[in-house]
Amino acid sequence: MTALISGAAVAQHNSRESCWIIIHGKAYDVTEFLEEHPGGAAIILKYAGKDATKAYDPIHASDVVTTHLPKDKHLGLVDLSTVEEVIEEKTPEQRRREALWAARPPVSEILNLYDFEVLSRSILAPKTWYYYSSGADDEIALRENHNAFQRVWFRPRVLRNVSEVDMTHSILGCKSSMPFYISAMALGKLGHPDGELCLTRAAGKTGIIQMISTFASFTFDEIVDARAPDQVLFSQLYVNQNRELTRKYVQNAEKRGIKGLFITVDAPQLGRREKDLRAKNADDGGSEAGAKIQEGQKVEKGEGHTRAISSFIDPCLNWDDIKWFQGITKMPIILKGVATWEDTVLAIEAGVQGVVLSNHGGRQLDMARSGLEVLVEVISELKKRQLWPNPNFHIFIDGGVRRASDILKALALGASAVGIGKGFLYSYCAYGQEGVERAIDILRDEMIMDMRMLGITKLSELVPEMVDAHGLTTHPVPSPEHVLYNNTYEKLQLAQFRDA
Ligand code: 173
């Protein structure tokens, strides 16, 4: 048995010239890795010669250090009884946020998905909030995703017996308790220590499908291990320049029983989210950097840390690559981030099983239309070409979905199902797993109510005639404020902290 390394031995390597750190009871020599760390050298140097576990854990998947550092930099087990505990002073900002966390209203008082959002804004560290909430450039697409739903109106039917309502659905042939899935989002641990696992556990309890992000902050296997028996999971894929790593990732996903591979096609380069970039410049850490990145590669820096992580993404990806994916997996392949009918036709011709019409939550190309608007165009053009309806091809949309009414509008207009990302992200930032369960309950209640008032008892009764989408392609310009409404009536209210 090899001897344990003492705390004193590690403590000697406390400089840029020789930097050792302890993570989960093991010592690592990170001297040569300092300049490669996506989060910058400064944050590692803060822990040079010390136990960095507490700083590492909230941000990194557990295997990042082991998979990133060459084996000769793994120094061995440390005798933790000889290691001085790192006691971090809490900053006033951390104390303020902890007080807000304690003053959250009971989760039962949360009435809609916006409530989670408004609480998260205060609870999250500013740079996390900016990373999660910012859109690309002028954030027009970000806002448009939400606004588009407000340009579609219902044409409800009455006097139908709606006592029993069934909202179960099939998504890519898999059973789902409702017609939406949890969309992939990166870096979940920034928002809550249990990060993506809050989603997995809540989804398992409620029969909802979750899509795992390539850049989740738990490893892919940790998330899959947290699923309930028979729980369905999808996987989102950023294609790596090193196709061998991508092949391994995809084949592991298939082996672990993933039911759909969603290949992101709208991010040959990451969009510029300026709030995120500014927040990153203003601090040392760039803590977003710690995602589970596909193993063994160096990152480029200089344009913000999130963009640094994304430098693995292959901008060469093109239609010819689809055949390669079809050759390495039998999972259904869905292209995530399609924005036109032309590319939807190409996707059908390429033989994939579906598309997600999406502008990436307004985070990629600003002014790219909302998925909802693109949906109407796509269905109409596919019908003209006798390509729709098509039981073997699935059209999903995401972006801006916060209400069951949004989901029902999308389904009425032809969507096979709808992806919801931030609505669930903020639910766990504010309340952990309990928040996600509450969000799902809220959507279930809204679904029952809306389906009844639309005059349907099951989703197959939802038809295009139940919505008026004429205004969808009209993009209104900002109008002067409504003086009477704004000055006379109280604003709609959102959740408030107790005594805050
Ligand atoms: O939207 C995102 O933030 C995203 O897709 C991403 C991509 C790479 C790294 C981190 C996040």
XYZ file of C-alpha atoms and ligand atoms in Angstrom:
511
model
C 0.000 0.000 0.000
C 1.387 3.440 -0.885
C 1.763 5.968 1.899
C -0.752 8.751 2.244
C 0.429 12.226 1.278
C 0.474 14.617 4.217
C -1.260 18.004 4.272
C 2.135 19.607 4.916
C 3.582 18.056 1.753
C 0.746 19.421 -0.338
C 1.006 22.828 1.335
C 4.564 23.260 0.039
C 3.260 23.409 -3.527
C 1.376 26.632 -3.155
C 2.568 28.748 -6.066
C 2.261 29.214 -9.789
C 5.615 27.440 -10.162
C 4.384 24.358 -8.367
C 0.701 24.088 -7.652
C -0.924 21.086 -5.983
C -4.507 20.966 -4.847
C -6.636 18.419 -2.997
C -10.001 17.339 -4.360
C -12.070 14.660 -2.661
C -9.130 13.410 -0.622
C -6.712 13.128 -3.525
C -3.841 15.405 -4.465
C -3.323 16.659 -8.005
C -0.468 18.544 -9.595
C -2.217 21.249 -11.615
C 0.822 23.424 -12.337
C 0.742 22.784 -16.068
C -3.037 22.929 -16.178
C -3.266 26.434 -14.685
C -3.282 28.252 -18.010
C -5.680 25.761 -19.552
C -8.323 25.991 -16.856
C -11.447 27.369 -18.545
C -12.167 29.315 -15.353
C -8.735 30.920 -15.313
C -5.635 30.303 -13.213
C -6.525 32.760 -10.444
C -9.294 30.671 -8.959
C -7.053 27.584 -8.746
C -4.167 29.536 -7.307
C -6.458 30.654 -4.513
C -6.415 27.014 -3.371
C -2.772 26.237 -4.197
C -1.469 23.823 -1.576
C -4.919 23.454 -0.042
C -8.124 21.439 -0.118
C -10.161 22.853 -3.027
C -13.093 20.428 -2.752
C -15.615 22.926 -1.435
C -14.890 25.350 -4.257
C -14.675 22.607 -6.887
C -17.871 20.739 -6.077
C -20.562 23.312 -6.817
C -19.244 23.837 -10.300
C -17.621 20.716 -11.659
C -18.798 17.267 -12.562
C -16.964 14.887 -10.279
C -14.896 13.326 -13.062
C -13.639 16.555 -14.644
C -10.363 16.562 -12.760
C -9.659 12.881 -13.265
C -10.467 12.914 -16.954
C -8.665 16.180 -17.658
C -5.367 15.714 -15.950
C -2.846 13.243 -17.319
C -2.431 10.253 -15.007
C 1.060 11.307 -13.915
C -0.485 14.399 -12.310
C -2.694 12.265 -10.056
C -0.475 12.224 -6.992
C -2.460 9.919 -4.728
C -4.500 9.792 -1.543
C -4.023 12.453 1.093
C -4.172 11.939 4.839
C -7.051 14.336 5.396
C -6.524 14.346 9.169
C -3.346 16.357 8.489
C -4.969 18.874 6.174
C -6.025 22.250 7.472
C -9.646 22.993 6.735
C -10.139 25.926 4.413
C -12.458 28.317 6.190
C -13.906 30.845 3.817
C -15.304 34.082 5.128
C -18.745 34.679 3.721
C -19.013 37.864 1.725
C -21.830 40.316 2.545
C -23.328 39.394 -0.831
C -23.373 35.683 0.121
C -25.026 36.536 3.438
C -27.619 38.655 1.668
C -28.472 35.774 -0.652
C -28.633 33.273 2.190
C -31.083 35.548 3.994
C -33.224 35.707 0.882
C -33.129 31.919 0.548
C -34.397 31.648 4.127
C -37.128 34.181 3.393
C -38.552 32.442 0.346
C -42.315 32.100 0.440
C -43.528 28.516 1.010
C -43.439 26.670 -2.297
C -47.213 26.171 -2.028
C -47.583 29.914 -2.542
C -45.864 29.775 -5.908
C -48.608 30.165 -8.482
C -46.882 30.228 -11.841
C -43.495 29.653 -13.463
C -42.639 33.363 -13.478
C -42.654 33.323 -9.674
C -39.617 31.030 -9.672
C -37.867 33.379 -12.033
C -38.321 36.481 -9.931
C -37.081 34.698 -6.788
C -34.101 33.175 -8.612
C -32.978 36.547 -9.815
C -32.301 37.606 -6.224
C -31.115 34.258 -4.884
C -28.534 33.472 -7.545
C -25.041 34.916 -7.596
C -25.192 37.787 -10.082
C -22.861 36.127 -12.559
C -24.948 32.945 -12.492
C -28.122 34.946 -13.072
C -26.501 36.744 -15.993
C -25.221 33.514 -17.493
C -28.611 31.827 -17.225
C -30.819 34.722 -18.193
C -28.968 36.569 -20.892
C -29.820 36.369 -24.549
C -27.671 37.127 -27.561
C -26.849 40.698 -28.626
C -29.876 42.968 -28.126
C -31.960 40.150 -26.618
C -34.756 40.712 -29.125
C -35.075 36.990 -29.873
C -35.115 36.225 -26.149
C -38.127 38.485 -25.619
C -39.760 37.477 -28.879
C -39.969 33.852 -27.769
C -42.371 34.887 -25.061
C -44.125 37.565 -27.092
C -44.873 35.201 -29.980
C -47.236 33.196 -27.784
C -49.158 36.377 -27.069
C -49.909 36.802 -30.761
C -51.779 33.511 -30.899
C -55.339 33.535 -29.582
C -57.693 30.701 -28.731
C -60.937 29.732 -30.486
C -62.406 27.600 -27.717
C -65.381 25.268 -28.236
C -68.195 25.039 -25.708
C -70.853 22.640 -24.488
C -68.718 19.566 -24.696
C -68.529 17.131 -21.845
C -65.097 17.794 -20.382
C -65.416 16.141 -16.995
C -62.554 13.687 -17.675
C -59.355 15.134 -19.067
C -56.416 13.002 -20.251
C -53.202 14.847 -21.046
C -50.885 11.873 -21.425
C -48.817 11.941 -24.555
C -46.286 10.066 -26.585
C -42.955 11.761 -27.301
C -40.732 9.927 -29.808
C -42.817 6.874 -29.012
C -42.156 7.179 -25.272
C -44.864 7.685 -22.694
C -45.006 11.100 -21.082
C -47.503 12.297 -18.492
C -47.783 15.631 -20.302
C -46.898 16.915 -23.785
C -43.645 18.628 -22.862
C -40.105 17.616 -21.966
C -37.400 19.334 -19.927
C -34.968 20.857 -22.358
C -31.185 20.650 -22.008
C -29.440 23.383 -20.063
C -25.756 23.614 -19.203
C -24.052 24.178 -15.849
C -26.900 23.282 -13.538
C -24.849 23.227 -10.334
C -24.354 26.965 -10.525
C -28.012 27.329 -9.618
C -28.287 24.670 -6.895
C -25.870 22.124 -5.418
C -28.001 19.275 -6.783
C -28.218 20.948 -10.196
C -29.574 18.721 -12.944
C -30.357 15.941 -10.462
C -33.273 18.060 -9.176
C -34.719 17.771 -12.666
C -34.016 14.054 -12.979
C -35.610 13.172 -9.643
C -38.671 15.369 -10.124
C -39.134 14.151 -13.702
C -38.894 10.548 -12.525
C -41.591 11.093 -9.912
C -43.955 12.790 -12.310
C -43.454 10.888 -15.569
C -41.826 13.727 -17.484
C -38.906 13.269 -19.910
C -35.637 15.132 -19.313
C -33.021 15.933 -21.952
C -29.466 15.782 -20.587
C -27.111 18.556 -21.721
C -23.624 17.726 -23.028
C -22.458 20.466 -20.682
C -24.406 19.364 -17.623
C -22.483 19.894 -14.423
C -23.024 16.321 -13.298
C -21.532 13.655 -15.506
C -23.830 11.972 -17.975
C -23.637 8.733 -15.995
C -24.340 10.430 -12.666
C -27.564 11.810 -14.111
C -28.569 8.503 -15.683
C -27.819 6.722 -12.407
C -30.255 9.056 -10.619
C -33.211 8.032 -12.773
C -36.157 5.981 -11.551
C -36.842 2.519 -13.041
C -38.216 2.947 -16.591
C -37.658 6.710 -16.512
C -37.151 8.024 -20.046
C -34.224 10.345 -20.777
C -33.095 12.096 -23.946
C -29.603 13.352 -24.648
C -28.543 16.663 -26.175
C -25.293 16.574 -28.112
C -22.722 19.191 -28.928
C -20.572 17.634 -31.606
C -16.904 17.686 -30.673
C -14.136 18.412 -33.139
C -12.699 15.133 -31.965
C -15.274 12.755 -33.415
C -13.879 9.842 -31.472
C -14.972 11.550 -28.233
C -18.383 12.211 -29.740
C -18.688 8.588 -30.840
C -17.892 7.396 -27.320
C -20.413 9.828 -25.828
C -23.179 8.797 -28.228
C -22.549 5.084 -27.865
C -22.479 5.350 -24.094
C -25.806 7.202 -24.256
C -27.306 4.425 -26.336
C -25.907 1.763 -24.025
C -27.441 3.576 -21.053
C -30.870 3.439 -22.682
C -31.283 7.026 -23.893
C -34.336 7.265 -26.124
C -33.468 10.197 -28.365
C -30.307 11.992 -29.505
C -30.876 15.725 -29.983
C -27.950 17.105 -31.973
C -27.593 20.863 -31.525
C -27.179 22.455 -34.953
C -27.612 26.156 -34.187
C -24.351 26.746 -32.351
C -21.317 26.459 -34.666
C -20.108 29.239 -32.389
C -21.650 30.394 -29.142
C -23.674 33.621 -29.369
C -22.462 36.720 -27.560
C -24.438 37.090 -24.387
C -23.215 40.458 -23.306
C -24.481 40.456 -19.722
C -22.707 37.151 -19.273
C -19.503 38.514 -20.791
C -19.577 41.632 -18.618
C -20.209 39.667 -15.447
C -17.323 37.383 -16.300
C -14.942 40.260 -16.884
C -15.875 41.720 -13.547
C -14.716 38.796 -11.425
C -11.885 36.373 -11.153
C -13.593 33.098 -11.315
C -15.456 32.462 -14.477
C -16.914 29.639 -12.489
C -19.156 28.596 -15.334
C -16.162 26.939 -16.783
C -16.449 23.751 -14.875
C -18.959 21.934 -16.980
C -18.514 18.311 -17.838
C -16.558 18.914 -20.969
C -15.702 16.077 -23.266
C -12.450 14.719 -22.152
C -8.901 15.489 -22.889
C -8.770 18.781 -24.761
C -7.351 22.213 -24.202
C -9.551 25.269 -24.338
C -9.004 28.663 -25.849
C -9.643 31.712 -23.738
C -10.189 35.388 -24.205
C -13.865 35.666 -25.058
C -15.488 34.732 -21.787
C -15.450 31.385 -20.137
C -18.669 29.943 -21.455
C -17.439 30.554 -24.944
C -14.176 28.921 -23.963
C -15.966 25.715 -22.998
C -17.827 25.811 -26.244
C -14.619 25.959 -28.247
C -14.847 22.145 -28.476
C -17.942 22.455 -30.624
C -17.183 21.639 -34.227
C -18.095 24.460 -36.640
C -17.426 22.071 -39.536
C -20.541 20.040 -38.706
C -22.682 19.731 -41.853
C -25.398 17.665 -43.521
C -22.917 15.024 -44.686
C -22.142 14.186 -41.052
C -25.671 12.930 -40.447
C -24.871 9.638 -42.167
C -21.990 9.119 -39.767
C -24.330 9.537 -36.790
C -26.800 7.128 -38.357
C -23.937 4.669 -38.691
C -22.888 4.850 -35.034
C -26.278 4.786 -33.298
C -29.764 3.388 -33.592
C -31.227 6.069 -31.314
C -33.694 8.389 -33.026
C -31.796 11.488 -34.200
C -33.402 14.906 -33.872
C -31.786 18.119 -35.100
C -32.133 20.791 -32.429
C -32.153 24.391 -33.563
C -33.677 24.247 -37.057
C -35.173 27.585 -38.081
C -36.690 27.217 -41.562
C -38.920 24.889 -43.605
C -36.073 24.451 -46.084
C -33.859 22.846 -43.440
C -36.789 20.800 -42.157
C -37.200 19.319 -45.646
C -33.466 18.580 -45.721
C -33.802 16.894 -42.326
C -36.582 14.649 -43.671
C -34.474 13.854 -46.729
C -31.514 13.049 -44.479
C -33.686 10.447 -42.774
C -33.552 11.836 -39.239
C -36.542 11.393 -36.943
C -37.292 15.010 -36.202
C -36.350 18.611 -35.611
C -36.598 21.072 -32.755
C -37.654 24.425 -34.173
C -35.822 26.765 -31.863
C -33.652 29.839 -31.588
C -31.823 28.378 -28.573
C -33.791 30.428 -26.067
C -32.744 33.606 -27.880
C -29.116 32.895 -26.953
C -27.641 32.286 -30.386
C -28.570 34.336 -33.472
C -30.468 37.383 -32.278
C -33.510 38.158 -34.435
C -33.887 34.491 -35.391
C -37.635 33.895 -35.290
C -39.297 32.049 -32.431
C -39.864 28.313 -32.756
C -43.611 28.948 -32.615
C -43.542 31.228 -35.639
C -41.303 28.879 -37.595
C -43.664 26.007 -36.750
C -46.551 27.565 -38.667
C -44.392 28.072 -41.724
C -42.917 24.571 -41.521
C -46.253 22.772 -41.211
C -47.721 24.746 -44.087
C -44.767 24.089 -46.423
C -44.552 20.390 -45.495
C -48.262 19.983 -46.209
C -47.822 21.536 -49.659
C -45.179 18.892 -50.361
C -47.251 16.011 -48.929
C -44.615 15.591 -46.238
C -47.029 16.199 -43.358
C -48.627 14.569 -41.402
C -45.806 12.078 -41.056
C -45.912 9.554 -38.193
C -42.165 8.942 -38.542
C -41.107 12.557 -38.247
C -41.466 14.692 -35.108
C -41.544 18.461 -34.913
C -40.746 19.942 -31.528
C -40.488 23.564 -30.541
C -38.944 25.332 -27.578
C -38.361 28.875 -26.367
C -40.410 31.125 -24.102
C -42.821 28.440 -22.864
C -44.093 29.261 -19.370
C -47.778 28.353 -19.393
C -49.864 25.337 -20.340
C -51.662 27.662 -22.737
C -48.345 28.127 -24.574
C -47.967 24.350 -24.845
C -51.525 23.923 -26.128
C -51.068 26.641 -28.737
C -47.951 24.910 -30.054
C -49.667 21.523 -30.157
C -52.719 22.968 -31.927
C -50.387 24.394 -34.565
C -48.814 20.987 -35.175
C -45.979 20.560 -32.680
C -45.403 16.971 -31.571
C -44.348 18.215 -28.120
C -42.756 21.246 -26.527
C -39.432 21.761 -24.731
C -39.242 23.847 -21.565
C -35.860 24.902 -20.233
C -35.669 27.976 -18.076
C -39.107 27.498 -16.548
C -37.664 24.412 -14.847
C -34.177 25.770 -14.317
C -35.480 28.595 -12.146
C -37.828 26.295 -10.276
C -34.863 24.395 -8.832
C -32.686 27.482 -8.372
C -35.389 28.722 -6.024
C -36.552 25.465 -4.348
C -34.462 22.498 -5.491
C -36.311 19.322 -6.502
C -39.425 20.490 -4.670
C -39.567 23.503 -6.947
C -39.434 21.355 -10.074
C -42.244 19.178 -8.741
C -44.260 22.306 -7.994
C -43.624 23.648 -11.514
C -44.857 20.375 -12.995
C -47.939 20.456 -10.736
C -48.693 24.016 -11.794
C -48.476 23.080 -15.459
C -50.706 20.057 -14.822
C -53.371 22.227 -13.168
C -53.172 24.752 -15.975
C -53.416 21.965 -18.565
C -56.591 20.537 -17.045
C -58.185 23.961 -16.808
C -57.197 25.076 -20.304
C -58.165 21.798 -21.959
C -61.590 21.963 -20.342
C -62.115 25.531 -21.412
C -60.947 24.748 -24.942
C -63.520 21.956 -25.045
C -61.175 18.978 -25.343
C -60.707 15.888 -23.207
C -57.579 14.552 -24.885
C -54.742 16.072 -26.839
C -55.748 14.393 -30.106
C -58.858 16.627 -30.075
C -56.676 19.709 -30.265
C -56.940 21.033 -33.844
C -55.549 24.092 -35.674
C -59.056 25.594 -35.710
C -58.764 26.093 -31.953
C -56.222 28.851 -32.396
C -56.067 32.037 -34.408
C -52.425 32.505 -35.408
C -52.982 35.211 -38.012
C -51.019 37.746 -36.008
C -48.046 35.473 -35.498
C -45.962 36.722 -38.386
C -46.710 40.363 -37.657
C -43.890 41.668 -35.524
C -45.250 44.679 -33.723
C -43.025 47.642 -32.985
C -42.939 48.952 -29.415
C -45.941 51.223 -28.828
C -46.340 54.151 -26.419
C -47.338 53.055 -22.946
C -50.982 52.525 -22.122
C -51.449 55.484 -19.834
C -54.811 54.570 -18.363
C -53.853 50.982 -17.614
C -50.379 51.700 -16.334
C -51.297 54.645 -14.154
C -54.655 53.612 -12.791
C -54.564 49.878 -12.191
C -52.208 47.932 -9.963
C -49.533 45.882 -11.686
C -49.914 42.106 -11.845
C -48.031 40.676 -8.903
C -45.346 38.058 -8.514
C -44.100 36.173 -5.479
C -42.488 38.260 -2.783
C -39.970 37.442 -0.085
C -41.299 37.527 3.472
C -40.169 40.690 5.335
C -37.626 41.398 2.639
O -26.959 28.177 -24.273
C -25.912 27.849 -23.692
O -25.489 28.482 -22.733
C -25.190 26.705 -24.211
O -25.730 26.052 -25.035
C -23.809 26.355 -23.772
C -22.907 25.867 -24.708
C -21.631 25.577 -24.306
C -21.222 25.737 -23.006
C -22.115 26.192 -22.080
C -23.413 26.502 -22.457
